[in-house]
Short mmCIF file of C-alpha atoms in Angstrom, two decimals:
data_model
loop_
_atom_site.label_atom_id
_atom_site.label_comp_id
_atom_site.label_asym_id
_atom_site.label_seq_id
_atom_site.Cartn_x
_atom_site.Cartn_y
_atom_site.Cartn_z
CA UNK K 195 -30.15 -65.26 62.33
CA UNK K 196 -28.12 -67.16 64.99
CA UNK K 197 -29.02 -70.89 65.39
CA UNK K 198 -29.67 -72.34 68.89
CA UNK K 199 -26.94 -74.36 70.53
CA UNK K 200 -28.86 -77.65 70.38
CA UNK K 201 -29.65 -77.16 66.74
CA UNK K 202 -25.93 -76.65 65.91
CA UNK K 203 -25.16 -79.95 67.89
CA UNK K 204 -27.79 -81.94 65.90
CA UNK K 205 -26.42 -80.63 62.64
CA UNK K 206 -22.93 -81.47 63.68
CA UNK K 207 -23.87 -85.07 64.42
CA UNK K 208 -25.74 -85.28 61.13
CA UNK K 209 -22.71 -83.98 59.29
CA UNK K 210 -20.35 -86.49 60.99
CA UNK K 211 -22.73 -89.38 60.35
CA UNK K 212 -23.09 -88.30 56.77
CA UNK K 213 -19.34 -88.14 56.36
CA UNK K 214 -18.93 -91.66 57.90
CA UNK K 215 -21.66 -93.05 55.49
CA UNK K 216 -19.88 -91.49 52.59
CA UNK K 217 -16.36 -92.81 53.68
CA UNK K 218 -17.74 -96.33 54.41
CA UNK K 219 -19.53 -96.44 51.07
CA UNK K 220 -16.39 -95.27 49.39
CA UNK K 221 -14.45 -97.98 51.40
CA UNK K 222 -16.90 -100.67 50.28
CA UNK K 223 -16.71 -99.61 46.64
CA UNK K 224 -12.93 -99.67 46.78
CA UNK K 225 -12.60 -103.10 48.48
CA UNK K 226 -15.27 -104.68 46.15
CA UNK K 227 -13.40 -103.34 43.06
CA UNK K 228 -10.19 -104.72 44.52
CA UNK K 229 -11.69 -108.27 45.21
CA UNK K 230 -13.21 -108.41 41.75
CA UNK K 231 -9.76 -107.42 40.26
CA UNK K 232 -7.97 -110.27 42.21
CA UNK K 233 -10.88 -112.81 41.80
CA UNK K 234 -10.74 -113.53 45.52
CA UNK K 235 -13.13 -112.72 48.42
CA UNK K 236 -12.10 -113.08 52.09
CA UNK K 237 -14.39 -114.12 54.83
CA UNK K 238 -17.42 -111.97 55.41
CA UNK K 239 -16.14 -110.92 58.93
CA UNK K 240 -12.79 -110.00 57.37
CA UNK K 241 -14.48 -107.96 54.68
CA UNK K 242 -16.54 -106.00 57.29
CA UNK K 243 -13.35 -105.39 59.38
CA UNK K 244 -11.46 -104.15 56.38
CA UNK K 245 -14.32 -101.91 55.22
CA UNK K 246 -14.53 -100.46 58.76
CA UNK K 247 -10.83 -99.86 59.08
CA UNK K 248 -10.63 -98.27 55.53
CA UNK K 249 -13.70 -96.28 56.16
CA UNK K 250 -12.34 -94.82 59.46
CA UNK K 251 -9.03 -94.13 57.79
CA UNK K 252 -10.64 -92.22 54.92
CA UNK K 253 -12.85 -90.39 57.45
CA UNK K 254 -9.69 -89.44 59.44
CA UNK K 255 -7.92 -88.29 56.35
CA UNK K 256 -10.89 -86.12 55.23
CA UNK K 257 -11.09 -84.55 58.77
CA UNK K 258 -7.35 -83.78 58.79
CA UNK K 259 -7.63 -82.19 55.29
CA UNK K 260 -10.54 -80.12 56.48
CA UNK K 261 -8.74 -78.99 59.63
CA UNK K 262 -5.60 -78.09 57.65
CA UNK K 263 -7.68 -75.92 55.34
CA UNK K 264 -9.12 -74.18 58.35
CA UNK K 265 -5.61 -73.86 59.97
CA UNK K 266 -4.22 -72.28 56.86
CA UNK K 267 -7.06 -69.86 56.76
CA UNK K 268 -6.60 -68.99 60.34
CA UNK K 269 -2.92 -68.58 59.94
CA UNK K 270 -3.50 -66.33 56.99
CA UNK K 271 -5.89 -64.23 58.90
CA UNK K 272 -3.49 -64.10 61.80
CA UNK K 273 -0.95 -62.30 59.60
CA UNK K 274 -3.19 -60.55 57.17
CA UNK K 275 -5.26 -58.85 59.87
CA UNK K 276 -2.43 -56.82 61.54
CA UNK K 277 -1.24 -55.85 58.04
CA UNK K 278 -4.64 -54.65 57.07
CA UNK K 279 -4.90 -52.70 60.32
CA UNK K 280 -1.43 -51.16 59.78
CA UNK K 281 -2.48 -49.84 56.34
CA UNK K 282 -5.73 -48.42 57.75
CA UNK K 283 -3.68 -46.62 60.40
CA UNK K 284 -1.34 -45.20 57.75
CA UNK K 285 -4.41 -44.10 55.76
CA UNK K 286 -5.66 -42.14 58.80
CA UNK K 287 -2.20 -40.49 59.19
CA UNK K 288 -0.81 -42.62 62.07
CA UNK K 289 2.64 -43.99 60.93
CA UNK K 290 3.70 -45.27 64.35
CA UNK K 291 3.27 -49.02 63.63
CA UNK K 292 5.18 -52.00 64.89
CA UNK K 293 4.93 -55.34 63.00
CA UNK K 294 8.29 -56.64 64.30
CA UNK K 295 6.50 -59.48 66.28
CA UNK K 296 4.79 -60.85 63.13
CA UNK K 297 8.02 -60.49 61.07
CA UNK K 298 9.97 -62.50 63.66
CA UNK K 299 7.52 -65.32 63.20
CA UNK K 300 9.26 -66.11 59.87
CA UNK K 301 12.74 -66.10 61.66
CA UNK K 302 13.88 -63.39 59.23
CA UNK K 303 13.13 -65.57 56.14
CA UNK K 304 13.49 -62.79 53.60
CA UNK K 305 12.16 -65.12 50.88
CA UNK K 306 8.78 -65.59 52.42
CA UNK K 307 5.99 -63.47 50.85
CA UNK K 308 4.58 -62.41 54.14
CA UNK K 309 7.98 -61.34 55.41
CA UNK K 310 8.53 -59.15 52.33
CA UNK K 311 5.03 -57.57 52.70
CA UNK K 312 5.61 -56.86 56.40
CA UNK K 313 9.07 -55.47 55.66
CA UNK K 314 7.65 -53.22 52.85
CA UNK K 315 4.84 -51.95 55.06
CA UNK K 316 7.27 -51.09 57.80
CA UNK K 317 9.62 -49.41 55.47
CA UNK K 318 6.77 -47.34 53.97
CA UNK K 319 5.48 -46.32 57.41
CA UNK K 320 8.93 -45.22 58.39
CA UNK K 321 9.38 -43.16 55.20
CA UNK K 322 5.92 -41.60 55.42
CA UNK K 323 6.53 -40.79 59.14
CA UNK K 324 9.72 -38.94 58.19
CA UNK K 325 7.92 -37.09 55.45
CA UNK K 326 5.07 -36.19 57.86
CA UNK K 327 7.65 -34.82 60.38
CA UNK K 328 9.36 -32.83 57.58
CA UNK K 329 5.96 -31.50 56.55
CA UNK K 330 5.06 -30.40 60.12
CA UNK K 331 8.46 -28.78 60.61
CA UNK K 332 8.18 -27.06 57.29
CA UNK K 333 4.69 -25.63 58.11
CA UNK K 334 6.01 -24.66 61.54
CA UNK K 335 9.04 -22.86 60.08
CA UNK K 336 7.03 -21.03 57.42
CA UNK K 337 4.45 -19.93 59.98
CA UNK K 338 7.19 -18.61 62.22
CA UNK K 339 8.92 -16.77 59.38
CA UNK K 340 5.71 -15.23 58.30
CA UNK K 341 4.42 -14.31 61.76
CA UNK K 342 7.66 -12.32 62.67
CA UNK K 343 7.32 -9.59 59.90
CA UNK K 344 3.45 -9.53 60.14
CA UNK K 345 3.79 -8.83 63.77
CA UNK K 346 6.17 -5.91 63.11
CA UNK K 347 3.96 -4.60 60.22
CA UNK K 348 0.89 -4.71 62.36
CA UNK K 349 2.56 -3.09 65.40
CA UNK K 350 4.17 -0.16 63.53
CA UNK K 351 1.06 0.35 61.40
CA UNK K 352 -0.97 0.72 64.57
CA UNK K 353 1.64 3.07 65.98
CA UNK K 354 1.37 5.32 62.86
CA UNK K 355 -2.24 6.06 63.88
CA UNK K 356 -0.78 8.32 66.67
CA UNK K 357 -1.18 11.87 65.31
CA UNK K 358 1.42 13.14 67.76
CA UNK K 359 4.32 11.26 66.09
CA UNK K 360 7.04 13.43 64.74
CA UNK K 361 8.03 13.22 61.02
CA UNK K 362 11.39 11.42 61.72
CA UNK K 363 9.67 8.77 63.95
CA UNK K 364 6.88 8.29 61.36
CA UNK K 365 9.54 7.91 58.60
CA UNK K 366 11.40 5.30 60.66
CA UNK K 367 8.19 3.31 61.24
CA UNK K 368 7.38 3.44 57.50
CA UNK K 369 10.94 2.22 56.68
CA UNK K 370 10.48 -0.66 59.03
CA UNK K 371 7.15 -1.59 57.46
CA UNK K 372 8.74 -1.40 53.99
CA UNK K 373 11.63 -3.60 54.97
CA UNK K 374 9.41 -6.18 56.62
CA UNK K 375 7.23 -6.26 53.41
CA UNK K 376 10.31 -6.84 51.30
CA UNK K 377 11.28 -9.66 53.66
CA UNK K 378 7.84 -11.31 53.27
CA UNK K 379 8.09 -10.94 49.40
CA UNK K 380 11.57 -12.53 49.43
CA UNK K 381 10.31 -15.44 51.59
CA UNK K 382 7.41 -16.08 49.21
CA UNK K 383 9.85 -15.94 46.23
CA UNK K 384 12.25 -18.26 47.84
CA UNK K 385 9.57 -20.77 48.76
CA UNK K 386 8.23 -20.73 45.18
CA UNK K 387 11.75 -21.19 43.84
CA UNK K 388 12.48 -24.03 46.19
CA UNK K 389 9.29 -25.76 45.28
CA UNK K 390 9.95 -25.37 41.64
CA UNK K 391 13.59 -26.72 41.94
CA UNK K 392 12.28 -29.82 43.87
CA UNK K 393 9.70 -30.56 41.23
CA UNK K 394 10.26 -33.74 39.21
CA UNK K 395 9.42 -31.88 36.01
CA UNK K 396 11.99 -29.14 36.49
CA UNK K 397 14.52 -28.90 33.73
CA UNK K 398 17.77 -26.95 33.38
CA UNK K 399 18.21 -24.37 30.55
CA UNK K 400 21.92 -25.26 29.92
CA UNK K 401 24.12 -23.02 27.62
CA UNK K 402 27.84 -22.33 27.28
CA UNK K 403 29.10 -19.21 28.96
CA UNK K 404 32.12 -17.70 30.60
CA UNK K 405 32.11 -18.50 34.27
CA UNK K 406 34.78 -15.80 35.09
CA UNK K 407 32.57 -13.08 33.43
CA UNK K 408 29.62 -14.18 35.55
CA UNK K 409 31.51 -14.08 38.79
CA UNK K 410 33.05 -10.66 38.04
CA UNK K 411 29.66 -9.28 37.20
CA UNK K 412 28.03 -10.43 40.31
CA UNK K 413 31.06 -9.20 42.44
CA UNK K 414 30.56 -5.71 40.87
CA UNK K 415 26.73 -5.82 41.39
CA UNK K 416 27.34 -6.28 45.10
CA UNK K 417 29.90 -3.41 45.13
CA UNK K 418 27.79 -1.05 47.26
CA UNK K 419 27.59 -3.73 50.03
CA UNK K 420 31.23 -4.53 50.24
CA UNK K 421 32.45 -0.96 49.75
CA UNK K 422 30.17 0.16 52.61
CA UNK K 423 32.00 -2.13 54.92
CA UNK K 424 35.37 -1.39 53.36
CA UNK K 425 35.95 -5.00 52.56
CA UNK K 426 38.96 -6.15 50.40
CA UNK K 427 37.92 -8.27 47.45
CA UNK K 428 40.80 -10.54 46.47
CA UNK K 429 39.92 -12.27 43.20
CA UNK K 430 41.60 -14.82 40.90
CA UNK K 431 39.51 -15.96 38.06
CA UNK K 432 40.69 -18.20 35.26
CA UNK K 433 38.95 -17.78 31.93
CA UNK K 434 36.65 -20.84 32.06
CA UNK K 435 33.76 -21.78 29.78
CA UNK K 436 31.08 -23.94 31.40
CA UNK K 437 27.80 -25.57 30.27
CA UNK K 438 25.10 -24.66 32.74
CA UNK K 439 21.98 -22.83 33.54
CA UNK K 440 23.28 -19.22 33.77
CA UNK K 441 20.22 -17.77 35.55
CA UNK K 442 20.30 -20.43 38.29
CA UNK K 443 23.99 -20.17 38.73
CA UNK K 444 23.57 -16.36 39.15
CA UNK K 445 21.56 -17.16 42.17
CA UNK K 446 24.19 -19.54 43.56
CA UNK K 447 27.06 -17.00 43.35
CA UNK K 448 24.90 -14.06 44.48
CA UNK K 449 23.77 -15.87 47.55
CA UNK K 450 27.21 -17.12 48.51
CA UNK K 451 28.92 -13.78 47.91
CA UNK K 452 26.09 -11.95 49.62
CA UNK K 453 26.48 -14.25 52.71
CA UNK K 454 30.21 -13.64 52.82
CA UNK K 455 29.66 -9.90 52.79
CA UNK K 456 26.90 -10.05 55.37
CA UNK K 457 29.04 -12.09 57.90
CA UNK K 458 32.40 -10.43 57.31
CA UNK K 459 33.34 -7.49 59.62
CA UNK K 460 34.43 -4.17 58.36
CA UNK K 461 37.83 -4.08 56.69
CA UNK K 462 37.79 -7.86 56.35
CA UNK K 463 38.74 -9.73 53.24
CA UNK K 464 36.83 -12.04 50.74
CA UNK K 465 38.85 -14.18 48.44
CA UNK K 466 37.16 -15.57 45.32
CA UNK K 467 38.91 -18.13 43.13
CA UNK K 468 37.82 -19.95 40.02
CA UNK K 469 40.10 -22.58 38.33
CA UNK K 470 40.30 -25.83 36.43
CA UNK K 471 41.49 -28.68 38.63
CA UNK K 472 42.35 -32.21 37.47
CA UNK K 473 40.59 -33.18 34.25
CA UNK K 474 37.55 -31.16 33.48
CA UNK K 475 36.68 -30.37 37.13
CA UNK K 476 35.87 -26.65 37.77
CA UNK K 477 36.31 -25.40 41.32
CA UNK K 478 35.10 -22.08 42.68
CA UNK K 479 36.17 -21.07 46.18
CA UNK K 480 34.64 -18.21 48.21
CA UNK K 481 36.63 -17.56 51.34
CA UNK K 482 35.89 -14.91 53.97
CA UNK K 483 37.38 -13.65 57.26
CA UNK K 484 33.95 -13.48 58.88
CA UNK K 485 32.53 -14.90 62.11
CA UNK K 486 32.71 -18.61 61.03
CA UNK K 487 30.58 -21.28 62.45
CA UNK K 488 30.82 -24.34 64.66
CA UNK K 489 30.68 -28.05 63.72
CA UNK K 490 26.95 -28.26 64.46
CA UNK K 491 26.08 -25.36 62.40
CA UNK K 492 28.28 -26.65 59.44
CA UNK K 493 26.41 -29.95 59.55
CA UNK K 494 22.90 -28.24 59.20
CA UNK K 495 23.75 -25.24 57.13
CA UNK K 496 21.92 -26.43 53.98
CA UNK K 497 18.75 -27.33 55.70
CA UNK K 498 15.66 -25.36 55.05
CA UNK K 499 15.06 -22.47 57.54
CA UNK K 500 18.23 -23.25 59.48
CA UNK K 501 19.87 -20.31 61.13
CA UNK K 502 23.10 -20.79 63.05
CA UNK K 503 22.29 -18.16 65.68
CA UNK K 504 18.89 -16.63 65.11
CA UNK K 505 19.20 -14.26 68.14
CA UNK K 506 22.50 -12.77 66.86
CA UNK K 507 21.52 -12.73 63.18
CA UNK K 508 17.97 -11.57 63.23
CA UNK K 509 19.01 -7.96 62.37
CA UNK K 510 20.91 -9.34 59.34
CA UNK K 511 17.65 -10.55 57.74
CA UNK K 512 17.23 -13.76 55.71
CA UNK K 513 14.79 -16.68 55.99
CA UNK K 514 17.24 -19.60 56.07
CA UNK K 515 16.27 -20.72 52.58
CA UNK K 516 19.13 -19.28 50.53
CA UNK K 517 21.62 -22.07 51.05
CA UNK K 518 18.96 -24.73 50.57
CA UNK K 519 18.30 -23.27 47.18
CA UNK K 520 22.08 -23.08 46.52
CA UNK K 521 22.46 -26.69 47.42
CA UNK K 522 19.57 -27.81 45.15
CA UNK K 523 20.74 -25.89 42.15
CA UNK K 524 24.28 -27.36 42.52
CA UNK K 525 22.80 -30.88 42.89
CA UNK K 526 20.68 -30.32 39.72
CA UNK K 527 23.96 -29.51 37.86
CA UNK K 528 25.61 -32.72 39.26
CA UNK K 529 28.08 -30.66 41.33
CA UNK K 530 29.04 -30.57 44.93
CA UNK K 531 29.38 -27.80 47.60
CA UNK K 532 31.62 -28.20 50.59
CA UNK K 533 31.87 -25.97 53.75
CA UNK K 534 35.12 -25.36 55.68
CA UNK K 535 34.65 -23.16 58.64
CA UNK K 536 35.98 -22.56 62.20
CA UNK K 537 34.35 -20.36 64.83
CA UNK K 538 35.86 -16.87 64.62
CA UNK K 539 38.15 -17.63 61.78
CA UNK K 540 35.90 -17.34 58.73
CA UNK K 541 34.23 -19.56 56.30
CA UNK K 542 35.21 -21.20 52.96
CA UNK K 543 32.60 -22.37 50.37
CA UNK K 544 33.98 -24.74 47.69
CA UNK K 545 31.73 -25.48 44.67
CA UNK K 546 33.03 -28.06 42.31
CA UNK K 547 31.48 -29.58 39.12
CA UNK K 548 32.63 -31.25 35.84
CA UNK K 549 32.68 -28.53 33.22
CA UNK K 550 33.47 -30.79 30.19
CA UNK K 551 35.25 -27.71 28.86
CA UNK K 552 38.72 -26.28 29.42
CA UNK K 553 40.60 -23.17 30.47
CA UNK K 554 40.96 -20.79 27.47
CA UNK K 555 44.04 -18.94 28.73
CA UNK K 556 45.56 -17.28 31.74
CA UNK K 557 42.96 -15.53 33.95
CA UNK K 558 43.12 -12.20 35.66
CA UNK K 559 44.25 -11.73 39.24
CA UNK K 560 43.90 -8.73 41.55
CA UNK K 561 42.70 -7.11 44.68
CA UNK K 562 39.79 -4.76 44.82
CA UNK K 563 39.71 -2.62 47.97
CA UNK K 564 36.62 -1.14 49.29
#
């Protein structure tokens, strides 16, 4: 219930008079105690004047103290309110907040608690905003990758309803549906694999094994692909024992070698090297004479769903997740992957990591021609 204005004024006057009465009473008690202590009493007029001055002084001090408390409260509300509003906005999914004006009020005093809180909220909003953009982009990319094969499957399935199709045409449509279904299955597998690799609870199943045996096995497993294009496979593999997750590293080498075969023209050359460098550093190099890539593509090649030239490479398949998985697996092993490429002059993938082991003896060299 809101009080009338005149009632508020009367209550205010009563409060002031009460405060003055209290302060003068306190002043009287203080002065009388002082006079008794010194055994001297000034003239009555002087005592009244001293009581009045001391009473007004105490009243002024009390009013100043009250206003300071109110000022501090208002100042706190001035800075707390925008911070509370900013957190409410973030809770609603809006991360576009600006608290720079309130942060500047402290003249960049990094030791002030409010400055630290404002700085932390701003940093949190920026990071959450980046994550939201990545989430939206990820959803958009997944939707695009799924929509493309589904459109093909739906279109060709509808075309198969035509009874006048000849057997060859029907077989071609069925083949396309089968290939698009496989593409969807691979996309699903890669998404699950990438999600698993990025989990905080993911652990590597490390064991000792021969890296050169692994590489040679994967090269031979891809023999139908490189022999079909008559690609020369130039290999030089030192006998190296490493301590790693063999199944995950199978995916790394399979993906890198498969990419080299896919983008290398007929009768090209793919060179694969594995060796011990300085100390215990193992280096694997996969070099091809393929189409290569420009600087912009090289910078983004390990991003999820990135395709250097989607219009040109659509017929080659792929979802743009393979190299993201490769990068994540190598990171989990504490290694590095580097890309050297020039448009029209091929690409070189260099994988290096600390093996903590050694070269057993001289490795095998040779050239396998498709």
